[in-house]
Amino acid sequence: QSVLTQPPSVSGAPGQRVTISCTGSSSNIGAGYDVHWYQQLPGTAPKLLIYVNTNRPSGVPDRFSGSKSGTSASLAISGLQAEDEADYYCQSYDSSLSGYVVFGGGTKLTVL
Amino acid sequence: QLQLQESGPGLVKPSETLSLTCTVSGDSISSSNYFWGWIRQPPEKGLEWIGSIYYSGTTYYNPSLTSRVTISVDTSKNQFSLKLSSVTAADTAVYYCTRLVGALRWKNYMDVWGKGTTVTVSS
């Protein structure tokens, strides 16, 4: 059971827009800790996609955007492309116990 | 360009200790704005943070693993290491080493990842 909750799967047709939610609680996202997103293509290591809620690293297309509100965050992908088919993970920090890094369970994006 | 490379045995026996090393090239592990950490991913499952270390030796670990985990750093070799004791089949996973941005651990995120190394726990 992951501390951050993501839908197991989402899908969309090429050109469409999809969103992936990441729901936390008052000890992580709701406490104001930043949310970061990673993309993992099949058979490869994860790659940083969005950092500090809304920021894109150099080289990440502006089709990818992040937002955060209350105890949740979202990743939006517009103009869906076949190469976007991957697993997506959100990550934050949880202040319970002694404090630790937490991930969502991951969301498999299928491009129809 | 910063690169991280994991190394270590691909097969570990149950109850023994898993040991991995991450070699950092292209930057100093003593950079003040970064932590260095380990993440694992069991087959067909999601990512799990194991723990992180600052170049000074300050560590913090996943509460679910803290009794079995030790992460250390060797600044002279630009390496950091993971030891996980008393392993079981549940510890079978791909293990990634990463660089975590931020000198404050509650702001950490992973901007560079190694390619990962598969560790199987089996007799």
Short mmCIF file of C-alpha atoms in Angstrom, two decimals, chain A residues 29-100:
data_model
loop_
_atom_site.label_atom_id
_atom_site.label_comp_id
_atom_site.label_asym_id
_atom_site.label_seq_id
_atom_site.Cartn_x
_atom_site.Cartn_y
_atom_site.Cartn_z
CA ILE A 29 1.22 16.75 0.11
CA GLY A 30 -1.31 18.40 2.42
CA ALA A 31 1.51 19.55 4.70
CA GLY A 32 2.93 21.59 1.84
CA TYR A 33 5.69 19.27 0.68
CA ASP A 34 6.52 19.43 -2.99
CA VAL A 35 5.43 16.81 -5.52
CA HIS A 36 7.69 15.49 -8.27
CA TRP A 37 6.90 13.22 -11.21
CA TYR A 38 8.91 10.55 -13.02
CA GLN A 39 8.41 8.76 -16.31
CA GLN A 40 9.61 5.18 -16.69
CA LEU A 41 9.70 3.82 -20.22
CA PRO A 42 9.64 0.02 -20.53
CA GLY A 43 12.91 -1.57 -19.46
CA THR A 44 14.59 1.69 -18.47
CA ALA A 45 15.35 3.67 -15.34
CA PRO A 46 12.90 6.35 -14.25
CA LYS A 47 13.46 9.87 -15.56
CA LEU A 48 12.58 13.13 -13.83
CA LEU A 49 9.61 14.68 -15.60
CA ILE A 50 8.30 17.43 -13.29
CA TYR A 51 9.99 18.83 -10.17
CA VAL A 52 8.70 21.06 -7.41
CA ASN A 53 5.08 20.68 -8.48
CA THR A 54 5.17 22.51 -11.81
CA ASN A 55 8.70 22.74 -13.19
CA ARG A 56 10.00 20.87 -16.24
CA PRO A 57 13.68 19.90 -16.54
CA SER A 58 15.43 20.95 -19.71
CA GLY A 59 14.41 18.73 -22.60
CA VAL A 60 10.97 17.77 -21.28
CA PRO A 61 8.29 18.90 -23.74
CA ASP A 62 5.78 21.50 -22.57
CA ARG A 63 3.06 18.95 -23.29
CA PHE A 64 3.77 17.75 -19.76
CA SER A 65 2.54 19.90 -16.89
CA GLY A 66 2.07 19.51 -13.16
CA SER A 67 -0.19 21.05 -10.58
CA LYS A 68 -0.84 20.74 -6.87
CA SER A 69 -3.78 21.64 -4.65
CA GLY A 70 -4.57 20.67 -1.10
CA THR A 71 -3.69 17.03 -0.50
CA SER A 72 -3.44 16.15 -4.20
CA ALA A 73 -1.36 16.74 -7.28
CA SER A 74 -1.87 16.03 -10.96
CA LEU A 75 0.20 15.38 -14.03
CA ALA A 76 -1.35 16.42 -17.34
CA ILE A 77 -0.15 15.23 -20.72
CA SER A 78 -1.60 17.02 -23.73
CA GLY A 79 -1.20 16.14 -27.40
CA LEU A 80 -0.69 12.49 -26.46
CA GLN A 81 1.95 10.66 -28.51
CA ALA A 82 2.75 6.97 -28.85
CA GLU A 83 6.12 7.49 -27.14
CA ASP A 84 4.36 8.73 -24.01
CA GLU A 85 3.28 5.17 -23.23
CA ALA A 86 5.05 4.50 -19.95
CA ASP A 87 4.65 4.22 -16.20
CA TYR A 88 4.37 7.47 -14.26
CA TYR A 89 5.18 7.93 -10.57
CA CYS A 90 4.60 10.82 -8.19
CA GLN A 91 6.95 11.43 -5.26
CA SER A 92 6.87 13.62 -2.18
CA TYR A 93 8.02 13.68 1.44
CA ASP A 94 6.12 12.42 4.47
CA SER A 95 6.73 13.90 7.88
CA SER A 96 5.39 10.97 9.89
CA LEU A 97 7.77 8.78 11.87
CA SER A 98 11.20 10.32 11.28
CA GLY A 99 10.34 11.68 7.83
CA TYR A 100 10.92 9.88 4.58
#
